């Protein structure tokens, strides 16, 4: 919370007559990879997502920006076969997860060259990780099988994030930006991962 207040204060402290406000929004692909056996890790999924951002130039080529990103829920299914009363029974387990992020970033822009401008970014990301596990079995397992069981877990953690934007200027106040964000997070002592988010967004400045 303190870092958000500090950046908001910096945005407000900039001379309003000289301040350039930057608004952006677009699509990204969330590529999530976590520690452990890649064949068994049920969190290793890809998802579509949307991102919004607001920032300002504090000096001509240095900016601060706040970003919000939310990807869709993705799921992986695993089936385990057991024997019950001499009959094979399949127990199906569905592992679903979703990643939501809030990021505070500082950026350094290169000089614009032929309408293309690069921005290098770094900062901290705050992750809201939701995980849901649902298990169900075939009717043969019991005469009156129980309904599917489900558990839900939420983790709120912070981690470093870096990125690069390649902006193609269309007009004085509008650009198409190809973006990349790489974010690291640790959910527990034995579970860490990264989120890679290539994307494209529309950027407005005024």
CSV table of N, CA and C in Angstrom, one decimal, residues 17-150:
chain,number,residue,atom,x,y,z
A,17,UNK,N,0.7,21.8,-15.4
A,17,UNK,CA,0.7,22.4,-16.7
A,17,UNK,C,1.7,21.7,-17.7
A,18,UNK,N,2.7,20.9,-17.1
A,18,UNK,CA,3.7,20.3,-17.9
A,18,UNK,C,3.5,18.8,-17.9
A,19,UNK,N,2.5,18.3,-17.2
A,19,UNK,CA,2.4,16.9,-17.0
A,19,UNK,C,1.8,16.2,-18.3
A,20,UNK,N,2.4,15.1,-18.7
A,20,UNK,CA,1.9,14.2,-19.8
A,20,UNK,C,1.3,13.0,-19.2
A,21,UNK,N,0.0,12.8,-19.4
A,21,UNK,CA,-0.7,11.6,-18.8
A,21,UNK,C,-0.7,10.6,-19.9
A,22,UNK,N,-0.4,9.3,-19.6
A,22,UNK,CA,-0.4,8.2,-20.5
A,22,UNK,C,-1.4,7.2,-20.1
A,23,UNK,N,-2.4,6.9,-20.9
A,23,UNK,CA,-3.4,5.8,-20.7
A,23,UNK,C,-3.2,4.7,-21.7
A,24,UNK,N,-3.3,3.5,-21.3
A,24,UNK,CA,-3.1,2.3,-22.2
A,24,UNK,C,-4.1,1.2,-21.8
A,25,UNK,N,-4.4,0.4,-22.8
A,25,UNK,CA,-5.2,-0.8,-22.6
A,25,UNK,C,-5.0,-1.8,-23.7
A,26,UNK,N,-5.0,-3.1,-23.4
A,26,UNK,CA,-4.8,-4.0,-24.4
A,26,UNK,C,-4.9,-5.5,-24.0
A,27,UNK,N,-4.4,-6.3,-24.8
A,27,UNK,CA,-4.5,-7.8,-24.7
A,27,UNK,C,-3.1,-8.3,-24.4
A,28,UNK,N,-3.0,-9.4,-23.6
A,28,UNK,CA,-1.8,-10.1,-23.4
A,28,UNK,C,-2.0,-11.6,-23.3
A,29,UNK,N,-1.0,-12.4,-23.5
A,29,UNK,CA,-1.0,-13.8,-23.4
A,29,UNK,C,-0.2,-14.2,-22.1
A,30,UNK,N,-0.9,-14.7,-21.1
A,30,UNK,CA,-0.2,-15.0,-19.8
A,30,UNK,C,0.3,-16.5,-19.9
A,31,UNK,N,1.7,-16.6,-19.9
A,31,UNK,CA,2.4,-17.8,-20.0
A,31,UNK,C,2.9,-18.1,-18.6
A,32,UNK,N,2.3,-19.0,-17.8
A,32,UNK,CA,2.7,-19.3,-16.4
A,32,UNK,C,3.5,-20.6,-16.3
A,33,UNK,N,4.7,-20.5,-15.7
A,33,UNK,CA,5.5,-21.7,-15.5
A,33,UNK,C,6.0,-21.7,-14.1
A,34,UNK,N,5.9,-22.8,-13.4
A,34,UNK,CA,6.2,-22.9,-12.0
A,34,UNK,C,7.2,-24.0,-11.8
A,35,UNK,N,7.8,-24.0,-10.6
A,35,UNK,CA,8.9,-25.0,-10.2
A,35,UNK,C,8.2,-26.4,-10.1
A,36,UNK,N,9.1,-27.4,-10.2
A,36,UNK,CA,8.6,-28.8,-10.1
A,36,UNK,C,8.7,-29.4,-11.5
A,37,UNK,N,8.2,-30.7,-11.5
A,37,UNK,CA,8.2,-31.5,-12.7
A,37,UNK,C,7.2,-30.8,-13.7
A,38,UNK,N,7.7,-30.3,-14.9
A,38,UNK,CA,6.8,-29.7,-15.8
A,38,UNK,C,5.7,-30.6,-16.3
A,39,UNK,N,5.9,-31.9,-16.3
A,39,UNK,CA,4.8,-32.8,-16.8
A,39,UNK,C,3.7,-32.9,-15.7
A,40,UNK,N,4.0,-32.7,-14.5
A,40,UNK,CA,3.1,-32.9,-13.4
A,40,UNK,C,2.5,-31.6,-12.8
A,41,UNK,N,3.2,-30.5,-13.1
A,41,UNK,CA,2.7,-29.2,-12.5
A,41,UNK,C,1.5,-28.7,-13.1
A,42,UNK,N,0.4,-28.7,-12.3
A,42,UNK,CA,-0.9,-28.3,-12.9
A,42,UNK,C,-1.1,-26.8,-13.0
A,43,UNK,N,-0.1,-26.0,-12.5
A,43,UNK,CA,-0.2,-24.5,-12.7
A,43,UNK,C,0.4,-24.0,-14.0
A,44,UNK,N,1.1,-24.9,-14.7
A,44,UNK,CA,1.7,-24.5,-15.9
A,44,UNK,C,0.7,-24.4,-17.0
A,45,UNK,N,0.1,-23.3,-17.2
A,45,UNK,CA,-1.0,-23.1,-18.1
A,45,UNK,C,-0.8,-21.7,-18.8
A,46,UNK,N,-1.4,-21.6,-20.0
A,46,UNK,CA,-1.4,-20.3,-20.7
A,46,UNK,C,-2.9,-19.8,-20.8
A,47,UNK,N,-3.0,-18.4,-20.7
A,47,UNK,CA,-4.3,-17.8,-20.6
A,47,UNK,C,-4.3,-16.5,-21.4
A,48,UNK,N,-5.5,-16.1,-21.9
A,48,UNK,CA,-5.6,-14.7,-22.4
A,48,UNK,C,-5.9,-13.8,-21.3
A,49,UNK,N,-5.6,-12.5,-21.5
A,49,UNK,CA,-5.8,-11.5,-20.4
A,49,UNK,C,-5.9,-10.1,-21.0
A,50,UNK,N,-6.4,-9.2,-20.1
A,50,UNK,CA,-6.5,-7.8,-20.5
A,50,UNK,C,-5.7,-7.0,-19.5
A,51,UNK,N,-5.2,-5.9,-20.0
A,51,UNK,CA,-4.3,-5.0,-19.1
A,51,UNK,C,-4.7,-3.5,-19.3
A,52,UNK,N,-4.7,-2.8,-18.2
A,52,UNK,CA,-5.0,-1.3,-18.2
A,52,UNK,C,-3.8,-0.7,-17.5
A,53,UNK,N,-3.5,0.5,-18.0
A,53,UNK,CA,-2.4,1.3,-17.3
A,53,UNK,C,-2.6,2.7,-17.4
A,54,UNK,N,-2.0,3.4,-16.4
A,54,UNK,CA,-2.0,4.9,-16.3
A,54,UNK,C,-0.7,5.3,-15.8
A,55,UNK,N,-0.1,6.3,-16.4
A,55,UNK,CA,1.2,6.8,-16.0
A,55,UNK,C,1.4,8.3,-16.4
A,56,UNK,N,2.6,8.7,-16.1
A,56,UNK,CA,3.0,10.1,-16.4
A,56,UNK,C,4.5,10.2,-16.6
A,57,UNK,N,4.9,11.2,-17.4
A,57,UNK,CA,6.4,11.5,-17.5
A,57,UNK,C,6.7,12.4,-16.4
A,58,UNK,N,7.7,12.0,-15.5
A,58,UNK,CA,8.1,12.9,-14.4
A,58,UNK,C,9.2,13.9,-14.9
A,59,UNK,N,10.0,13.4,-15.9
A,59,UNK,CA,10.9,14.2,-16.7
A,59,UNK,C,10.8,13.7,-18.1
A,60,UNK,N,11.3,14.4,-19.1
A,60,UNK,CA,11.0,14.1,-20.5
A,60,UNK,C,11.1,12.6,-20.9
A,61,UNK,N,12.1,11.8,-20.3
A,61,UNK,CA,12.2,10.5,-20.8
A,61,UNK,C,12.1,9.4,-19.6
A,62,UNK,N,11.6,9.9,-18.5
A,62,UNK,CA,11.4,9.0,-17.3
A,62,UNK,C,10.0,9.0,-16.9
A,63,UNK,N,9.4,7.8,-16.8
A,63,UNK,CA,8.0,7.8,-16.5
A,63,UNK,C,7.7,6.9,-15.3
A,64,UNK,N,6.6,7.1,-14.6
A,64,UNK,CA,6.1,6.1,-13.6
A,64,UNK,C,4.7,5.7,-14.1
A,65,UNK,N,4.4,4.4,-13.9
A,65,UNK,CA,3.1,3.9,-14.4
A,65,UNK,C,2.5,2.9,-13.4
A,66,UNK,N,1.2,2.8,-13.3
A,66,UNK,CA,0.5,1.8,-12.6
A,66,UNK,C,-0.2,0.9,-13.6
A,67,UNK,N,-0.1,-0.4,-13.4
A,67,UNK,CA,-0.8,-1.3,-14.4
A,67,UNK,C,-1.6,-2.4,-13.6
A,68,UNK,N,-2.7,-2.7,-14.2
A,68,UNK,CA,-3.6,-3.7,-13.7
A,68,UNK,C,-3.8,-4.8,-14.8
A,69,UNK,N,-3.6,-6.0,-14.5
A,69,UNK,CA,-3.7,-7.1,-15.4
A,69,UNK,C,-4.5,-8.3,-14.9
A,70,UNK,N,-5.4,-8.8,-15.7
A,70,UNK,CA,-6.2,-10.0,-15.2
A,70,UNK,C,-6.3,-11.0,-16.4
A,71,UNK,N,-5.9,-12.2,-16.1
A,71,UNK,CA,-6.1,-13.2,-17.1
A,71,UNK,C,-7.3,-14.1,-16.8
A,72,UNK,N,-7.7,-14.8,-17.8
A,72,UNK,CA,-8.8,-15.7,-17.6
A,72,UNK,C,-8.5,-16.9,-16.8
A,73,UNK,N,-9.5,-17.6,-16.2
A,73,UNK,CA,-9.2,-18.8,-15.5
A,73,UNK,C,-8.8,-20.0,-16.4
A,74,UNK,N,-7.8,-20.7,-16.1
A,74,UNK,CA,-7.4,-21.9,-16.9
A,74,UNK,C,-7.4,-23.1,-16.0
A,75,UNK,N,-7.5,-24.2,-16.6
A,75,UNK,CA,-7.7,-25.5,-15.9
A,75,UNK,C,-6.9,-26.6,-16.5
A,76,UNK,N,-6.5,-27.6,-15.7
A,76,UNK,CA,-5.9,-28.8,-16.1
A,76,UNK,C,-6.6,-30.0,-15.5
A,77,UNK,N,-6.9,-31.0,-16.2
A,77,UNK,CA,-7.6,-32.2,-15.7
A,77,UNK,C,-6.6,-33.4,-15.6
A,78,UNK,N,-6.7,-34.0,-14.4
A,78,UNK,CA,-5.9,-35.3,-14.2
A,78,UNK,C,-6.9,-36.4,-13.8
A,79,UNK,N,-6.7,-37.6,-14.3
A,79,UNK,CA,-7.5,-38.7,-14.0
A,79,UNK,C,-6.7,-39.8,-13.4
A,80,UNK,N,-7.1,-40.3,-12.2
A,80,UNK,CA,-6.5,-41.4,-11.5
A,80,UNK,C,-7.4,-42.6,-11.5
A,81,UNK,N,-6.9,-43.8,-11.9
A,81,UNK,CA,-7.6,-45.0,-11.9
A,81,UNK,C,-7.3,-45.9,-10.7
A,82,UNK,N,-8.4,-46.4,-10.0
A,82,UNK,CA,-8.2,-47.2,-8.9
A,82,UNK,C,-9.2,-48.4,-9.1
A,83,UNK,N,-9.0,-49.5,-8.3
A,83,UNK,CA,-9.9,-50.6,-8.3
A,83,UNK,C,-10.7,-50.7,-7.1
A,84,UNK,N,-12.1,-50.8,-7.3
A,84,UNK,CA,-13.0,-50.9,-6.2
A,84,UNK,C,-14.0,-52.1,-6.5
A,85,UNK,N,-13.9,-53.0,-5.5
A,85,UNK,CA,-14.8,-54.2,-5.7
A,85,UNK,C,-14.5,-54.9,-7.0
A,86,UNK,N,-13.2,-54.9,-7.4
A,86,UNK,CA,-12.9,-55.6,-8.6
A,86,UNK,C,-13.2,-54.8,-9.9
A,87,UNK,N,-13.7,-53.6,-9.8
A,87,UNK,CA,-14.0,-52.8,-10.9
A,87,UNK,C,-13.1,-51.6,-11.0
A,88,UNK,N,-12.6,-51.2,-12.2
A,88,UNK,CA,-11.8,-50.0,-12.4
A,88,UNK,C,-12.7,-48.8,-12.2
A,89,UNK,N,-12.2,-47.8,-11.5
A,89,UNK,CA,-12.9,-46.6,-11.3
A,89,UNK,C,-12.0,-45.4,-11.5
A,90,UNK,N,-12.5,-44.5,-12.3
A,90,UNK,CA,-11.7,-43.3,-12.6
A,90,UNK,C,-12.1,-42.1,-11.7
A,91,UNK,N,-11.1,-41.5,-11.0
A,91,UNK,CA,-11.4,-40.3,-10.2
A,91,UNK,C,-10.7,-39.1,-11.0
A,92,UNK,N,-11.6,-38.2,-11.4
A,92,UNK,CA,-11.1,-37.0,-12.2
A,92,UNK,C,-11.0,-35.8,-11.3
A,93,UNK,N,-9.8,-35.2,-11.4
A,93,UNK,CA,-9.6,-34.0,-10.6
A,93,UNK,C,-9.3,-32.8,-11.5
A,94,UNK,N,-10.0,-31.7,-11.3
A,94,UNK,CA,-9.8,-30.5,-12.1
A,94,UNK,C,-9.1,-29.4,-11.3
A,95,UNK,N,-7.9,-29.0,-11.8
A,95,UNK,CA,-7.1,-27.9,-11.2
A,95,UNK,C,-7.3,-26.6,-12.0
A,96,UNK,N,-7.9,-25.6,-11.4
A,96,UNK,CA,-8.1,-24.3,-12.1
A,96,UNK,C,-7.3,-23.2,-11.3
A,97,UNK,N,-6.8,-22.3,-12.1
A,97,UNK,CA,-6.1,-21.1,-11.5
A,97,UNK,C,-6.3,-19.9,-12.3
A,98,UNK,N,-6.2,-18.7,-11.6
A,98,UNK,CA,-6.3,-17.4,-12.3
A,98,UNK,C,-5.3,-16.5,-11.6
A,99,UNK,N,-4.7,-15.6,-12.4
A,99,UNK,CA,-3.6,-14.7,-11.9
A,99,UNK,C,-4.1,-13.2,-12.2
A,100,UNK,N,-4.2,-12.4,-11.1
A,100,UNK,CA,-4.5,-11.0,-11.2
A,100,UNK,C,-3.3,-10.2,-10.7
A,101,UNK,N,-2.9,-9.1,-11.3
A,101,UNK,CA,-1.7,-8.4,-10.9
A,101,UNK,C,-2.0,-6.9,-10.9
A,102,UNK,N,-1.4,-6.2,-9.9
A,102,UNK,CA,-1.3,-4.8,-9.9
A,102,UNK,C,0.2,-4.5,-9.8
A,103,UNK,N,0.7,-3.6,-10.7
A,103,UNK,CA,2.1,-3.4,-10.8
A,103,UNK,C,2.4,-1.9,-10.7
A,104,UNK,N,3.5,-1.5,-10.0
A,104,UNK,CA,4.1,-0.2,-10.0
A,104,UNK,C,5.4,-0.2,-10.6
A,105,UNK,N,5.6,0.6,-11.7
A,105,UNK,CA,6.8,0.5,-12.5
A,105,UNK,C,7.4,1.9,-12.8
A,106,UNK,N,8.7,1.9,-12.9
A,106,UNK,CA,9.4,3.1,-13.4
A,106,UNK,C,10.0,2.7,-14.8
A,107,UNK,N,10.0,3.7,-15.7
A,107,UNK,CA,10.4,3.4,-17.0
A,107,UNK,C,11.4,4.4,-17.6
A,108,UNK,N,12.3,4.0,-18.5
A,108,UNK,CA,13.2,4.9,-19.1
A,108,UNK,C,13.0,4.8,-20.6
A,109,UNK,N,12.7,5.9,-21.3
A,109,UNK,CA,12.4,5.9,-22.7
A,109,UNK,C,13.6,6.3,-23.5
A,110,UNK,N,13.8,5.6,-24.7
A,110,UNK,CA,14.8,6.1,-25.6
A,110,UNK,C,14.2,7.2,-26.4
A,111,UNK,N,15.1,7.9,-27.2
A,111,UNK,CA,14.7,8.9,-28.1
A,111,UNK,C,13.9,8.3,-29.2
A,112,UNK,N,12.8,8.9,-29.6
A,112,UNK,CA,12.0,8.4,-30.7
A,112,UNK,C,12.8,8.4,-32.0
A,113,UNK,N,12.7,7.3,-32.7
A,113,UNK,CA,13.4,7.2,-34.0
A,113,UNK,C,12.4,6.6,-35.0
A,114,UNK,N,12.1,7.4,-36.0
A,114,UNK,CA,11.2,7.0,-37.1
A,114,UNK,C,9.9,6.4,-36.5
A,115,UNK,N,9.3,7.1,-35.6
A,115,UNK,CA,8.1,6.7,-35.0
A,115,UNK,C,8.1,5.5,-34.0
A,116,UNK,N,9.3,5.0,-33.8
A,116,UNK,CA,9.4,3.8,-32.9
A,116,UNK,C,10.2,4.3,-31.7
A,117,UNK,N,9.6,4.0,-30.5
A,117,UNK,CA,10.3,4.3,-29.3
A,117,UNK,C,10.2,3.2,-28.3
A,118,UNK,N,11.4,2.9,-27.7
A,118,UNK,CA,11.5,1.8,-26.7
A,118,UNK,C,11.4,2.3,-25.3
A,119,UNK,N,10.7,1.6,-24.4
A,119,UNK,CA,10.7,1.9,-23.0
A,119,UNK,C,11.1,0.7,-22.2
A,120,UNK,N,12.1,0.9,-21.3
A,120,UNK,CA,12.5,-0.2,-20.4
A,120,UNK,C,11.9,0.0,-19.1
A,121,UNK,N,11.3,-1.0,-18.5
A,121,UNK,CA,10.5,-0.9,-17.3
A,121,UNK,C,11.0,-1.8,-16.2
A,122,UNK,N,10.8,-1.4,-14.9
A,122,UNK,CA,11.1,-2.3,-13.8
A,122,UNK,C,10.4,-1.8,-12.6
A,123,UNK,N,10.0,-2.8,-11.7
A,123,UNK,CA,9.3,-2.4,-10.5
A,123,UNK,C,8.8,-3.6,-9.7
A,124,UNK,N,7.7,-3.4,-9.1
A,124,UNK,CA,7.2,-4.5,-8.2
A,124,UNK,C,5.7,-4.8,-8.6
A,125,UNK,N,5.4,-6.1,-8.6
A,125,UNK,CA,4.1,-6.5,-8.9
A,125,UNK,C,3.4,-7.2,-7.7
A,126,UNK,N,2.2,-7.0,-7.5
A,126,UNK,CA,1.4,-7.6,-6.4
A,126,UNK,C,0.4,-8.6,-7.1
A,127,UNK,N,0.5,-9.8,-6.6
A,127,UNK,CA,-0.2,-10.9,-7.3
A,127,UNK,C,-1.4,-11.4,-6.4
A,128,UNK,N,-2.5,-11.6,-7.0
A,128,UNK,CA,-3.6,-12.3,-6.4
A,128,UNK,C,-3.8,-13.6,-7.2
A,129,UNK,N,-3.4,-14.7,-6.5
A,129,UNK,CA,-3.4,-16.0,-7.2
A,129,UNK,C,-4.6,-16.8,-6.6
A,130,UNK,N,-5.5,-17.2,-7.4
A,130,UNK,CA,-6.7,-18.0,-6.9
A,130,UNK,C,-6.5,-19.4,-7.6
A,131,UNK,N,-6.7,-20.4,-6.7
A,131,UNK,CA,-6.6,-21.8,-7.1
A,131,UNK,C,-7.9,-22.6,-6.6
A,132,UNK,N,-8.4,-23.4,-7.5
A,132,UNK,CA,-9.6,-24.2,-7.2
A,132,UNK,C,-9.3,-25.7,-7.6
A,133,UNK,N,-9.6,-26.6,-6.7
A,133,UNK,CA,-9.4,-28.0,-7.0
A,133,UNK,C,-10.8,-28.7,-6.8
A,134,UNK,N,-11.2,-29.4,-7.9
A,134,UNK,CA,-12.5,-30.1,-7.8
A,134,UNK,C,-12.3,-31.6,-8.2
A,135,UNK,N,-12.8,-32.5,-7.4
A,135,UNK,CA,-12.7,-33.9,-7.7
A,135,UNK,C,-14.0,-34.6,-7.8
A,136,UNK,N,-14.1,-35.6,-8.7
A,136,UNK,CA,-15.4,-36.3,-8.8
A,136,UNK,C,-15.1,-37.7,-9.3
A,137,UNK,N,-15.9,-38.7,-9.0
A,137,UNK,CA,-15.7,-40.1,-9.3
A,137,UNK,C,-16.9,-40.6,-10.1
A,138,UNK,N,-16.8,-41.7,-10.7
A,138,UNK,CA,-17.9,-42.4,-11.4
A,138,UNK,C,-19.0,-42.9,-10.5
A,139,UNK,N,-20.2,-43.1,-11.0
A,139,UNK,CA,-21.3,-43.5,-10.2
A,139,UNK,C,-21.1,-44.9,-9.6
A,140,UNK,N,-20.2,-45.7,-10.3
A,140,UNK,CA,-20.0,-47.1,-9.8
A,140,UNK,C,-19.2,-47.1,-8.5
A,141,UNK,N,-18.6,-46.0,-8.1
A,141,UNK,CA,-17.8,-46.0,-6.9
A,141,UNK,C,-18.7,-46.2,-5.6
A,142,UNK,N,-19.9,-45.7,-5.6
A,142,UNK,CA,-20.8,-45.9,-4.5
A,142,UNK,C,-22.2,-46.0,-5.1
A,143,UNK,N,-23.1,-46.7,-4.4
A,143,UNK,CA,-24.5,-46.7,-4.9
A,143,UNK,C,-25.1,-45.4,-5.1
A,144,UNK,N,-24.8,-44.5,-4.1
A,144,UNK,CA,-25.2,-43.1,-4.2
A,144,UNK,C,-24.0,-42.2,-4.1
A,145,UNK,N,-23.3,-41.9,-5.1
A,145,UNK,CA,-22.0,-41.2,-5.0
A,145,UNK,C,-22.2,-39.8,-4.5
A,146,UNK,N,-21.2,-39.3,-3.7
A,146,UNK,CA,-21.3,-37.9,-3.2
A,146,UNK,C,-21.1,-36.9,-4.3
A,147,UNK,N,-21.5,-35.7,-4.1
A,147,UNK,CA,-21.3,-34.7,-5.2
A,147,UNK,C,-19.8,-34.4,-5.2
A,148,UNK,N,-19.4,-33.7,-6.3
A,148,UNK,CA,-18.0,-33.4,-6.5
A,148,UNK,C,-17.5,-32.5,-5.3
A,149,UNK,N,-16.3,-32.8,-4.8
A,149,UNK,CA,-15.8,-32.0,-3.7
A,149,UNK,C,-14.9,-30.9,-4.3
A,150,UNK,N,-14.8,-29.7,-3.7
A,150,UNK,CA,-14.1,-28.6,-4.2
A,150,UNK,C,-13.4,-27.8,-3.1
